[in-house]
XYZ file of C-alpha atoms in Angstrom:
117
model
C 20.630 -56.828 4.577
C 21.494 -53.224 3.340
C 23.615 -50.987 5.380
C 22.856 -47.383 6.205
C 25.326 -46.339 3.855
C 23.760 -48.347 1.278
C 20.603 -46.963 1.560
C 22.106 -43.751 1.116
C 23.374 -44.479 -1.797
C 20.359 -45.921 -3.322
C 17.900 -43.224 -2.061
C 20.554 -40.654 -3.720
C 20.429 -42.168 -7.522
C 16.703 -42.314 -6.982
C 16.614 -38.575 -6.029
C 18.628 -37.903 -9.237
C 16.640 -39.867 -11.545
C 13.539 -38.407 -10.769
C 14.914 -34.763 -10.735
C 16.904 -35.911 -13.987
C 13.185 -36.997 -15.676
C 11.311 -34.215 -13.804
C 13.571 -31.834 -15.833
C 13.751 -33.363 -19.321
C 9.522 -33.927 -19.579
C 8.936 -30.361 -18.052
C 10.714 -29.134 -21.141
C 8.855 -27.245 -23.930
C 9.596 -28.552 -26.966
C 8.344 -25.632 -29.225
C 9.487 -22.306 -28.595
C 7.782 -19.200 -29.187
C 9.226 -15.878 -30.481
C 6.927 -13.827 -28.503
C 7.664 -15.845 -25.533
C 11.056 -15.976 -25.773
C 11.226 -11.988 -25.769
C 12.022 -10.414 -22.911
C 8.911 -8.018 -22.401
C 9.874 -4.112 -20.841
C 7.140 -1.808 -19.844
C 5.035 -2.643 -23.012
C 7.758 -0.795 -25.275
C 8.614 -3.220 -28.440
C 11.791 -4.667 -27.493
C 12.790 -4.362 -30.943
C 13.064 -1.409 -31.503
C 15.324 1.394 -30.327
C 15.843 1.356 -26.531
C 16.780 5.151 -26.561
C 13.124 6.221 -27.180
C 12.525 9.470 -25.402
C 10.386 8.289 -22.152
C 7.452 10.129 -20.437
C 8.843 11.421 -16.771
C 5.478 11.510 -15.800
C 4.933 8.121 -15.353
C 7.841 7.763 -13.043
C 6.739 11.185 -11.462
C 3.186 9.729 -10.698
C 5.329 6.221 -9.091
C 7.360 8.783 -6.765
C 3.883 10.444 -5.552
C 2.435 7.514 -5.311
C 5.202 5.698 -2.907
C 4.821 9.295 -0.866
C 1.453 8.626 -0.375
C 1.559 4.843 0.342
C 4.335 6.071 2.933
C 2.028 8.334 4.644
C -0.606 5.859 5.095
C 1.782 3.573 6.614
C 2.822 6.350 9.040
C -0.823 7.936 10.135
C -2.264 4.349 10.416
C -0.130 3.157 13.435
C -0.810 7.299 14.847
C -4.456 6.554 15.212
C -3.747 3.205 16.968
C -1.702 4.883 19.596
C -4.662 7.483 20.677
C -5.263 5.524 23.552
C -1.712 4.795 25.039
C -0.203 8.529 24.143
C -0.392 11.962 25.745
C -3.031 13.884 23.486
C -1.300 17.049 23.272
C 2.144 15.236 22.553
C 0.117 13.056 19.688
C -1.660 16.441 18.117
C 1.250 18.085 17.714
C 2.993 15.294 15.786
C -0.008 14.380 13.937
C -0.476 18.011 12.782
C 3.139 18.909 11.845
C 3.131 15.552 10.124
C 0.142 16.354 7.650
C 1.310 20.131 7.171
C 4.228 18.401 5.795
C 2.238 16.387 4.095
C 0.268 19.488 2.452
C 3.421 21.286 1.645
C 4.639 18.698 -0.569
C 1.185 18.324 -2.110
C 0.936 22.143 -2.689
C 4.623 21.997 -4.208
C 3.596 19.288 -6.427
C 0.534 20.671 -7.390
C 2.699 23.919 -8.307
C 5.386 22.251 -10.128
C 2.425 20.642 -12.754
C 3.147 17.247 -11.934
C -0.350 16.664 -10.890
C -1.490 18.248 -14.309
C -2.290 15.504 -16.727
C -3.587 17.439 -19.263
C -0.598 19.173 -21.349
């Protein structure tokens, strides 16, 4: 009969073959330009890659990861109502959102909430 070691072997070169096939039939044969280029923030890849870019877009990313942020923070604060000392949880939830406003009235100062110009 076959030995352990045998077996082995034999389960091993049928491991490679089908991992060998697997790879060669999951192969495209045609390739497509289109495909093949890498694709970047909808800009043509093509064409110059020092095209001046809008800092408004990664302005509105930055306010947007402020705000996701905050929701992650005030969430777990309304959970805790129950287990927390009141005054202890107004005072952090109010100096936490006039933070909050603050950097919403300094954005709103600086333009970068004005879409318009």
């Amino acid at each position: 009969m076959f030995s352990i070691v045998t077996m082995g072997s034999i389960l091993m070169i049928i491991t490679s073959v089908v991992m060998i096939l697997a790879s060669v039939l999951s192969k495209k044969a045609l390739t497509d330009r289109e495909k093949c280029s890498p694709f970047e923030c909808g800009f043509d890849p093509k064409s110059s890659s020092r095209l001046p870019f809008s800092l408004r877009f990664f302005l509105i990313t930055i306010i947007f990861l402020i705000f996701d942020v905050e929701i992650a923070l005030i969430l777990p604060m309304i959970l805790i109502i129950p287990i927390s000392d009141i005054l202890m949880w107004t005072m952090t939830s109010v100096i936490f959102i006039i933070i909050l406003i603050i950097g919403l009235y300094h954005e709103w100062n600086q333009g970068m909430l004005n879409w318009s110009n």
